[in-house]
Each structure stands twice: as structure tokens, then as C-alpha cells.
Amino acid sequence: MYRQLLLICLSLISLSAFSQTGNDGKMDSESYRPQFHFSPKEGWMSDPNGLVYYDGEYHLCYQHIPNGSSGQHWGHAISKDLLHWEYMPIALYPDSLGFIFSGCTVVDHNNTSGLGSKDNPPLIAIFTYHNGVAERNGDIRTESQAIAYSLDKGRSWIKYDKNPVIPNPGIKDFRDPKVIWNKQTDKWLMALAAGSVIKFYESENSLDWKYLSEFGEGKGSHVGPWECPDFFPLKVKGSGETKWVLLVSVVDFTNTPDRLTTATQYFIGDFDGKDFSCDQTDTLWIDHGKDCYAGVTFDNAPDNRRIFVAWMNSHQYGGQARGIFTHHWSGAATFPRELSLVKDKNNYRLDIQPVKEIVGLYGKQAKLDKAKIEGTLNISDKLQFKANQAELKLNFSSQSLPEKYGVCLKNNNGEFIELGFDKKLQRFYVDRTNATGVKFHDRFASFQTSLPYNPEKEIQWRILVDVSSVEMFVGDNQIVFSDIFFPSSAFDIIEIFTEGGTVNLKSGSVTELKSILK
């Protein structure tokens, strides 16, 4: 996330906040807190950082501004199952070199850094320092790369005494290192955002870095600076082929309210140890909603899994939303998603699904009968649990589709969010223009669409609803939408709808997702 905009956003928080009492079904500050997504106990949360698995624990760090502070830290939480998170003390604090911006954490199994030992390998956090003093003095060299390490499983962190390990070479936007151990070369490999490109570096010890190459000129979306890269090899499902995947987040600085305000694109190609090459011509998005940004994956995850987590909010309106709705906390993480690679004819695409661990949250379930739907079908009447805390699985026939069909989440106050498919456009969409009880930001209300999708077989919808957010996985798990909302009372009504025809529901279920909060 572009941090200067974040600070501007925070400064615009309304002091005359709308007051919600929590009485008569209305939602108060804690009522908007996600029940099965990670959110900070208090303060501001944005980019996930330092995602790593070590010795039975998943570590989730994140950009964090504690209440009463004005500078970025690394917040920290741990989990054994990717579901239930324990808040930990702040991992990294700002110091004389600057604020602690985004980065990653790796396990130095072979103690290449010499900062630990063979029997006790260090966790190494690689992050960006942002020097506010230099910025105020007009110096563009505000950002440099540094490391810290832990010898007690991430409980405490020691900053390297020779930081920065990569000084700024004279680039204004120079941040967000993502490092992996490259088995091809037996060296550390770093992807680093540098203005409108990604620069690659390598190191034998994670302390001394050598520049390799860059990628990005004329590739993908360049509506704003590139940020928060991730770079990793991934096997293609059903084959012995391996490709390299590059994730890059981008901020749109235009004044239009389109879906590119904050988004993460991805590239699939090849890496020869020095250069990344990619011949795709389409710009591919990991999420088409308004609230999925700065997503990266866990290092060292078991079974070589690529588990992705992003910030589920936007710098465009996040500060204002906190001032009006959530008050003492802000932001959440997307539900962890597993990334895999598929090949359809000559095209490679990411397959994106909620992690399999989600079954650990399953509660009661309602099965849906086959139905030919015209108009609306209320399915929340069948539930014996909260409709706004559930997983929907719906299988529709692709034959004789209506002009539009989909799912609507709503309350009795005239507020709703509509998730649909438009046959004429051949696109999935999310309509969030009526999803709040208070019109707090002119660009929050939005209509978002996916890339074109031509359904040739049964169409499977998977939707996670969590109090004030929805995540939709459709289009053979290649199209995802993530959106937050702030209704005046809970969206406790779920309807399947059609316009201009009928749709055949072949099967379906709605499953309760239990709260992770204590």
C-alpha cells in the first residue's frame, strides 16, 4: 500500500463519527469485526508482512499503527491451523532509520547468515525502512532494505547492526522485499519493487546482495507504482512442468472509482536464475474486488503449499470507515487461500481456493434441493444459524442462463450487496452501491466486473460471508471478488435471484462458519 496515502487517509478520519448504538439490531463498532478472519485487536492494520511457517506455527505479521502512534510497526500473530490466531507483542518498532514498512520472513535452515546456529537456525525478517526525516527534507532516497532476526521462534527480534543491507540507489519508490531460497542456484533470491518495475537480487548469506535484473517495462498494469511483490516456482497441476509466478500490487492514482484502485496482478513465466521472462498479453488479477491488496504467500509452508493472504480493505476509504464504523480498530486479512497453477489449452492461470483447513470452522449445514429459479428464492429461511457467518456452495447449470443471476445479501433496511453473472457481458460482477447504512465515501459505492468468462459446463459458486465482508470464488476458481460493507443492520437475508429468465440450481449447501474469537 502506498504509505503516504495511508497517512493522508488516517488524517481525514471524521471526528464527528456516526454513532451506532448496537440496540434494535443496529451494529456497533465490534459488530463489524470479522468472526473468522484475522483482524487486529486494536489500531490500524494493512499489508500482511513476514508470512512464514516454522516449527508448527504460522506467523502473520502486518503493517500496524498502534493507537496513539503515527508510524508503521510490524504487528504479529501466530496460528497452528491458519484459523485461530494468537496476538503476539509487536515484532518490529520504528527507530532512527525510519518506519518499518513491508517485507517478508524466511527460515535460514542452513544458517547461511551466521546469525544463528545449525541447531537453532534463525528466522530472518527482511523489510523496508522508510525515513520520514529524509522525505521531509525532499530527499527521494527515503527507502532502504534491512533485516532483523529471531533465535526464539519469533518471540523477540534483533535488528542487524549493519543495516541497511541494500541502500537506496536513488529511486523514490524502493520497497517491499520478498525473499525465497532458490533451489536452482542454492542462493537467496529477492524480488523488490522499484518504481514501475521489479528488481531481482541474490545473496549467499541474506546479508550481502547482488543485483541481477529487472522485469516490468511494458508489462501488465502501470496505473501507479508497483508494490508488494512475491515470486515463487509452482508446479502445473497434472504435469511435471514448473513455472514461476510473480505477484505485484498496484495503486491507481486516478480519480475514477474503478476496481483498479488497489489490486494485485500476477504474471506466469520462466526464471533462468537471473532473468524472469513472461509472454502473457493479458493483465491477470488475483482478485477483482475492491478489498484485496498487498497479498503475499507464506514461506516454508508444509508440503510446498503456496498459501496467500492479503489486506482486506483499501487505502481509499479505510481511514474514513474506521472513523465512522470501527473506531478503535481497522482492517482485516483475507481468508487464507491456496494457490495452484492450471493450464487451459495454451494459457496458464492461478487456481485460487480457501485453504482446506476451513472445515475446522464448519458447524450446522443446510442442504438445498434442486430448483428452477425465476425471480428470487430466499434460502436464509432454511438456516438455523446466522446467515451473515456462512459458506455457500452453489452449483448451477450453464444451459439456458437468464440475462442475470446470482446471490443477494440484504437486510430489511433496503441495503444489499449483489453478486452476479451477466450473460450479455459474459462477466461476473459485484454491485456494492447499496451496501452501507451511511454514505461515508463517494468511491466506496462501486460496481465491479471480472474478466470475460464463458461457462461451458456446470458453474460452481463458493461464497464466504463474514459479518461485514464477502469473498466469492467462481469461474473454475480463477475469478475471485473480495469486498467489505457496513450495513446499518446485519445482512441476514440470502436470496438467489434471476433477471430475464430462469436458472437451474443443481445442488447447493449453506454451512455455518464458527467464530474464531474468544
XYZ file of C-alpha atoms in Angstrom:
518
model
C 0.000 0.000 0.000
C 1.239 3.498 -0.769
C 2.085 4.697 2.735
C 1.856 8.436 2.142
C -1.733 7.987 1.031
C -2.384 5.883 4.107
C -1.212 8.672 6.357
C -3.352 11.164 4.459
C -6.260 8.765 4.782
C -5.786 8.497 8.529
C -5.623 12.258 8.874
C -9.043 12.563 7.265
C -10.816 10.411 9.838
C -14.026 12.147 10.815
C -14.166 13.497 14.327
C -17.932 13.691 14.164
C -18.342 9.951 13.764
C -21.723 8.435 13.099
C -22.869 6.781 16.321
C -24.343 3.302 16.172
C -25.863 2.141 19.404
C -25.996 -1.605 18.967
C -29.658 -1.566 20.053
C -32.617 -2.777 17.992
C -30.397 -4.851 15.726
C -28.143 -1.977 14.742
C -24.434 -2.641 14.501
C -21.851 -1.055 16.774
C -18.068 -0.957 16.366
C -17.391 -4.544 17.449
C -20.386 -5.790 15.466
C -18.422 -5.147 12.279
C -15.442 -7.204 13.443
C -14.934 -10.340 11.314
C -15.724 -13.579 13.084
C -13.462 -15.962 11.146
C -10.961 -13.588 9.506
C -7.942 -12.214 11.338
C -8.257 -8.595 12.456
C -6.095 -6.524 14.822
C -7.113 -6.309 18.450
C -6.779 -2.534 18.162
C -5.133 0.042 15.938
C -4.620 0.093 12.181
C -3.785 -2.980 10.091
C -2.847 -3.075 6.417
C -0.300 -5.096 4.358
C 0.471 -8.629 5.568
C 4.207 -8.984 6.190
C 6.625 -11.669 7.287
C 4.411 -14.661 6.476
C 6.362 -17.762 7.452
C 5.796 -21.262 8.825
C 8.239 -22.627 11.359
C 8.152 -25.463 13.889
C 4.385 -25.980 13.754
C 3.420 -22.290 13.741
C 2.233 -19.880 11.071
C 3.495 -16.343 11.681
C 1.417 -13.449 10.371
C 2.976 -10.022 10.678
C 1.324 -6.947 9.232
C 1.655 -3.203 8.769
C 0.405 -1.831 12.057
C -0.120 1.617 13.535
C -0.952 1.177 17.230
C -3.492 3.539 18.727
C -1.703 6.699 19.814
C 1.169 6.203 17.367
C 1.828 7.785 13.972
C 4.348 5.375 12.472
C 4.284 1.904 10.956
C 5.307 -1.114 13.010
C 5.052 -4.849 12.373
C 2.140 -6.326 14.282
C 2.392 -10.055 14.912
C 0.142 -13.081 15.419
C 0.679 -16.838 15.308
C -1.518 -19.817 14.484
C -1.207 -23.579 14.385
C -4.083 -24.116 11.954
C -4.428 -20.925 9.826
C -7.777 -20.355 11.543
C -7.264 -19.395 15.185
C -4.748 -16.615 15.819
C -2.941 -15.594 18.996
C -1.944 -11.943 19.297
C 1.769 -11.521 19.960
C 3.803 -8.476 21.061
C 4.758 -6.060 18.293
C 7.600 -7.632 16.298
C 9.379 -4.556 14.908
C 9.309 -0.947 16.092
C 10.401 2.187 14.188
C 13.831 3.554 15.073
C 16.294 6.231 13.938
C 16.495 4.679 10.460
C 12.763 5.057 9.886
C 9.356 3.431 9.983
C 9.042 -0.321 9.402
C 7.424 -0.860 6.005
C 6.529 -4.115 4.254
C 8.734 -7.164 3.852
C 8.995 -10.887 4.490
C 10.407 -13.521 6.820
C 12.371 -16.657 5.888
C 13.801 -19.617 7.788
C 17.592 -19.710 7.370
C 17.737 -23.508 7.680
C 21.435 -23.717 6.845
C 22.418 -20.670 8.925
C 23.888 -19.037 5.826
C 23.730 -15.695 7.641
C 25.762 -16.877 10.617
C 23.207 -15.183 12.858
C 22.112 -18.431 14.468
C 23.470 -21.955 14.502
C 22.866 -25.256 12.740
C 20.868 -26.475 15.729
C 18.982 -23.187 16.098
C 18.569 -21.604 12.659
C 17.409 -18.001 12.714
C 14.196 -16.561 11.386
C 15.231 -13.591 9.256
C 12.883 -10.687 8.582
C 13.781 -8.594 5.531
C 11.925 -5.287 5.478
C 11.939 -1.713 4.188
C 12.950 1.269 6.291
C 11.130 4.481 5.348
C 12.986 7.566 6.536
C 10.457 10.301 7.235
C 13.148 12.891 8.004
C 14.723 12.420 4.575
C 11.285 12.641 2.973
C 10.500 15.934 4.712
C 13.864 17.282 3.530
C 12.985 16.492 -0.082
C 15.375 13.568 -0.469
C 13.927 10.821 -2.715
C 16.226 8.235 -1.134
C 13.819 7.568 1.697
C 13.650 3.778 1.473
C 16.254 1.071 2.032
C 16.230 -2.640 2.869
C 17.183 -4.028 6.255
C 16.988 -7.218 8.277
C 16.191 -8.396 11.784
C 16.469 -11.913 13.156
C 14.951 -14.104 15.836
C 16.504 -17.024 17.696
C 13.447 -17.847 19.817
C 10.800 -18.814 17.216
C 9.780 -15.239 16.522
C 9.106 -14.219 20.128
C 11.723 -11.452 20.018
C 13.656 -9.773 17.218
C 17.159 -8.296 16.956
C 17.904 -5.737 14.262
C 21.083 -6.342 12.306
C 23.764 -3.885 13.403
C 24.937 -3.178 9.830
C 21.577 -2.133 8.392
C 20.684 -1.251 5.713
C 21.790 -4.294 3.725
C 20.619 -2.691 0.435
C 20.991 1.108 0.471
C 18.795 3.228 -1.759
C 20.366 3.679 -5.224
C 18.449 6.894 -5.925
C 14.915 5.557 -6.500
C 11.874 7.196 -4.927
C 9.755 4.024 -4.544
C 12.155 1.278 -3.476
C 10.482 -1.170 -1.120
C 8.734 -4.374 -0.057
C 11.399 -7.122 -0.368
C 10.164 -10.702 -0.813
C 12.825 -13.404 -0.429
C 12.907 -17.152 -1.048
C 15.644 -19.776 -1.128
C 16.216 -20.550 -4.818
C 16.965 -24.268 -5.102
C 18.201 -23.761 -8.681
C 21.163 -21.681 -7.549
C 21.399 -22.506 -3.818
C 21.147 -18.799 -3.064
C 18.649 -16.383 -1.625
C 16.537 -14.628 -4.246
C 14.839 -11.266 -3.649
C 12.079 -9.540 -5.612
C 11.934 -5.819 -4.788
C 9.529 -3.127 -6.004
C 11.368 -0.204 -7.606
C 9.061 2.385 -9.114
C 7.393 0.739 -12.106
C 9.467 -2.455 -12.191
C 10.538 -5.358 -10.016
C 14.276 -5.689 -9.407
C 15.803 -9.076 -8.603
C 18.771 -9.600 -6.281
C 20.602 -12.674 -4.994
C 22.673 -13.432 -1.923
C 24.589 -16.337 -0.450
C 24.015 -15.238 3.139
C 20.993 -12.822 3.101
C 23.371 -10.038 4.237
C 25.271 -9.155 1.052
C 23.109 -8.699 -2.036
C 23.979 -8.660 -5.741
C 21.716 -7.072 -8.365
C 20.529 -9.472 -11.095
C 17.924 -7.964 -13.390
C 14.552 -6.268 -13.597
C 11.108 -7.009 -15.018
C 8.035 -4.951 -15.784
C 8.654 -2.419 -18.519
C 5.624 -2.601 -20.818
C 4.099 -5.490 -18.855
C 0.775 -5.549 -17.021
C -0.886 -2.574 -15.393
C 1.079 0.595 -14.630
C -1.675 2.860 -13.337
C 0.553 3.580 -10.335
C 3.771 2.388 -8.668
C 4.349 -1.324 -8.262
C 4.394 -2.656 -4.701
C 4.475 -5.774 -2.515
C 5.875 -8.393 -4.926
C 6.027 -12.125 -4.359
C 7.978 -14.534 -6.564
C 7.980 -18.332 -6.425
C 8.008 -21.510 -8.540
C 4.802 -23.527 -8.796
C 4.105 -26.895 -10.411
C 1.377 -27.079 -13.031
C -1.439 -29.353 -11.885
C -1.423 -32.749 -13.586
C 2.024 -32.358 -15.123
C 5.702 -32.314 -14.281
C 6.022 -28.752 -15.536
C 7.070 -25.900 -13.242
C 6.505 -22.203 -13.925
C 7.398 -19.090 -11.941
C 4.686 -16.791 -10.588
C 5.204 -13.095 -9.869
C 2.609 -11.217 -7.808
C 2.632 -7.407 -7.997
C 0.249 -4.987 -6.307
C -0.540 -1.654 -7.907
C -2.266 1.537 -6.749
C -4.374 3.567 -9.180
C -3.853 7.291 -8.583
C -6.597 8.374 -10.985
C -9.821 9.854 -9.693
C -12.033 7.103 -11.055
C -13.763 4.647 -8.705
C -12.947 1.548 -10.760
C -11.704 -1.767 -9.390
C -8.038 -0.909 -10.002
C -7.831 1.477 -7.076
C -5.927 -1.169 -5.159
C -5.360 -4.545 -6.783
C -2.862 -7.370 -7.200
C -1.885 -8.631 -10.639
C 0.101 -11.741 -11.464
C 2.473 -12.930 -14.163
C 3.331 -16.529 -15.088
C 6.626 -17.225 -16.831
C 10.119 -18.645 -16.550
C 13.191 -17.754 -14.497
C 16.697 -18.853 -15.514
C 18.419 -17.832 -12.300
C 18.907 -14.256 -13.456
C 16.054 -13.064 -15.674
C 12.297 -13.527 -15.458
C 10.525 -13.816 -18.815
C 6.784 -13.740 -19.396
C 4.949 -13.657 -22.715
C 1.362 -13.286 -21.457
C -0.512 -10.435 -23.087
C -3.489 -10.168 -20.718
C -3.319 -8.410 -17.382
C -4.385 -11.042 -14.882
C -5.806 -10.120 -11.481
C -5.691 -12.289 -8.409
C -8.882 -10.622 -7.174
C -11.463 -8.428 -8.934
C -12.995 -6.902 -5.811
C -12.185 -3.615 -4.109
C -10.693 -5.092 -0.942
C -7.772 -7.395 -1.675
C -4.364 -5.746 -1.708
C -0.684 -6.381 -0.964
C -1.204 -10.138 -0.926
C 1.799 -12.420 -0.421
C 2.400 -16.071 0.470
C 3.845 -17.979 3.413
C 7.463 -19.083 3.195
C 8.352 -22.639 4.213
C 4.714 -23.848 4.308
C 4.335 -27.629 4.693
C 4.067 -29.786 1.544
C 5.290 -26.892 -0.637
C 1.893 -25.226 -0.409
C 1.506 -21.620 -1.558
C -0.858 -20.020 0.942
C -1.854 -16.461 0.127
C -3.097 -13.717 2.473
C -3.924 -10.114 1.560
C -5.177 -6.961 3.242
C -8.979 -6.860 3.070
C -9.533 -3.108 2.964
C -8.451 -0.131 0.854
C -6.368 2.969 1.487
C -9.023 4.874 -0.484
C -11.624 4.761 2.293
C -10.140 2.674 5.113
C -9.422 5.629 7.398
C -12.868 7.119 6.957
C -14.502 3.753 7.604
C -12.588 3.450 10.860
C -13.714 6.905 11.946
C -17.357 6.077 11.327
C -17.774 2.339 11.869
C -14.971 0.515 13.694
C -13.360 3.316 15.744
C -10.577 1.612 17.752
C -9.508 -0.931 15.141
C -9.308 -1.141 11.359
C -8.606 -3.710 8.693
C -8.567 -7.474 8.336
C -6.813 -10.207 6.408
C -8.467 -12.131 3.626
C -9.245 -15.715 4.491
C -6.097 -17.740 3.668
C -6.192 -19.031 0.093
C -4.258 -21.840 -1.543
C -2.731 -21.023 -4.918
C -2.130 -23.685 -7.543
C -1.326 -23.471 -11.234
C -3.505 -24.838 -14.039
C -3.105 -24.900 -17.813
C -6.152 -24.471 -20.022
C -5.196 -25.069 -23.656
C -2.187 -22.754 -24.036
C -2.979 -20.436 -21.135
C -1.722 -20.686 -17.570
C -3.917 -19.423 -14.752
C -3.927 -19.460 -10.968
C -6.486 -21.659 -9.246
C -7.484 -19.861 -6.026
C -9.457 -21.511 -3.218
C -9.965 -21.111 0.525
C -7.489 -23.335 2.363
C -8.682 -26.832 3.204
C -8.380 -26.044 6.917
C -11.695 -24.163 6.654
C -13.501 -27.410 7.521
C -12.302 -26.827 11.089
C -14.832 -23.995 11.308
C -17.800 -25.920 9.948
C -20.921 -26.033 12.067
C -24.515 -26.712 11.095
C -25.404 -27.159 7.449
C -28.490 -26.705 5.294
C -28.752 -28.629 2.031
C -30.507 -27.008 -0.918
C -32.772 -29.003 -3.213
C -32.680 -28.830 -6.974
C -34.710 -25.878 -8.148
C -35.655 -23.959 -11.268
C -35.446 -20.357 -10.112
C -37.220 -17.399 -11.636
C -37.300 -14.134 -9.702
C -35.990 -14.778 -6.181
C -35.531 -17.732 -3.864
C -34.961 -16.950 -0.170
C -32.540 -19.542 1.169
C -31.894 -17.928 4.568
C -35.275 -19.291 5.742
C -33.705 -22.738 5.732
C -30.919 -21.802 8.145
C -30.682 -22.484 11.872
C -27.661 -20.213 12.236
C -26.602 -16.685 11.315
C -26.866 -16.006 7.594
C -24.020 -13.464 7.785
C -21.472 -16.010 9.010
C -21.546 -18.807 6.467
C -20.129 -20.564 3.430
C -22.343 -21.001 0.364
C -21.670 -23.683 -2.251
C -23.979 -23.447 -5.261
C -23.847 -25.462 -8.482
C -25.788 -24.042 -11.431
C -26.406 -25.480 -14.881
C -24.720 -23.481 -17.640
C -27.579 -24.234 -20.041
C -30.171 -21.566 -20.897
C -28.888 -18.942 -18.493
C -31.028 -15.866 -17.747
C -29.861 -12.359 -18.567
C -28.546 -12.071 -14.999
C -28.497 -14.306 -11.946
C -26.645 -14.589 -8.670
C -26.808 -14.099 -4.920
C -28.024 -11.100 -2.959
C -27.137 -10.445 0.702
C -29.547 -7.967 2.276
C -31.332 -6.672 5.360
C -34.781 -5.206 5.888
C -33.484 -1.617 5.659
C -33.110 -1.620 1.885
C -29.343 -2.241 1.991
C -27.765 -5.065 -0.008
C -24.767 -6.327 -1.927
C -25.372 -8.235 -5.155
C -23.046 -10.911 -6.549
C -23.996 -11.926 -10.052
C -23.255 -13.097 -13.585
C -24.226 -11.017 -16.613
C -24.857 -13.258 -19.619
C -24.575 -10.461 -22.183
C -21.263 -9.203 -20.815
C -20.067 -12.745 -20.008
C -18.719 -11.391 -16.736
C -19.199 -11.934 -13.046
C -19.827 -8.777 -11.059
C -20.324 -7.335 -7.575
C -22.686 -4.416 -7.030
C -21.815 -2.633 -3.770
C -23.668 0.609 -4.450
C -26.211 -0.008 -1.662
C -24.122 -1.868 0.909
C -23.807 0.715 3.698
C -26.153 2.365 6.137
C -24.189 5.628 5.912
C -22.875 7.082 2.649
C -19.425 7.838 4.030
C -17.231 7.928 0.906
C -18.204 8.677 -2.693
C -15.924 5.955 -4.063
C -16.948 3.185 -1.705
C -20.138 2.542 -3.647
C -18.979 0.673 -6.741
C -19.840 -1.838 -9.447
C -17.020 -4.287 -10.151
C -16.664 -6.763 -13.018
C -14.364 -9.670 -13.810
C -12.536 -10.577 -16.960
C -14.801 -12.316 -19.528
C -15.815 -15.864 -18.661
C -17.588 -18.282 -20.978
C -19.317 -21.020 -18.964
C -19.164 -24.321 -20.803
C -20.166 -26.660 -18.004
C -21.675 -26.655 -14.549
C -20.937 -23.333 -12.828
C -19.765 -23.612 -9.237
C -20.067 -20.699 -6.844
C -18.343 -20.615 -3.460
C -19.028 -17.631 -1.212
C -17.695 -16.810 2.266
C -19.822 -14.331 4.205
C -18.355 -12.902 7.408
C -20.436 -10.150 9.068
C -19.009 -7.221 7.080
C -17.252 -8.903 4.174
C -17.807 -11.323 1.339
C -15.365 -13.379 -0.737
C -16.618 -15.053 -3.922
C -14.760 -17.833 -5.786
C -16.172 -18.600 -9.244
C -15.112 -19.319 -12.817
C -13.308 -22.595 -12.076
C -11.618 -20.911 -9.085
C -9.913 -18.415 -11.368
C -12.148 -15.433 -10.570
C -12.311 -14.033 -7.036
C -14.002 -10.973 -5.531
C -13.327 -9.600 -2.038
C -15.488 -6.776 -0.685
C -16.265 -5.246 2.682
C -19.505 -3.468 3.610
C -21.061 -1.611 6.526
C -24.835 -2.112 6.731
C -26.897 -0.470 9.458
C -28.060 -3.947 10.495
C -26.798 -7.398 9.620
C -27.264 -8.854 6.154
C -29.374 -11.712 7.491
C -31.241 -12.481 4.266
C -29.712 -14.535 1.441
C -31.529 -14.752 -1.884
C -30.755 -16.389 -5.194
C -32.116 -14.114 -7.928
C -32.641 -14.073 -11.674
C -33.491 -11.393 -14.219
C -34.784 -12.149 -17.701
C -35.195 -15.895 -17.428
C -34.605 -18.884 -15.204
C -31.565 -20.661 -13.810
C -31.328 -24.275 -12.698
C -29.799 -24.871 -9.282
C -28.424 -28.409 -9.470
C -27.210 -28.634 -5.874
C -26.180 -26.443 -3.019
C -25.444 -26.024 0.654
C -25.070 -23.311 3.256
C -22.691 -24.119 6.112
C -22.217 -22.265 9.364
C -18.690 -20.945 9.936
C -17.925 -20.737 13.631
C -16.274 -17.718 15.215
C -12.547 -17.770 15.998
C -12.948 -15.044 18.611
C -12.638 -15.918 22.261
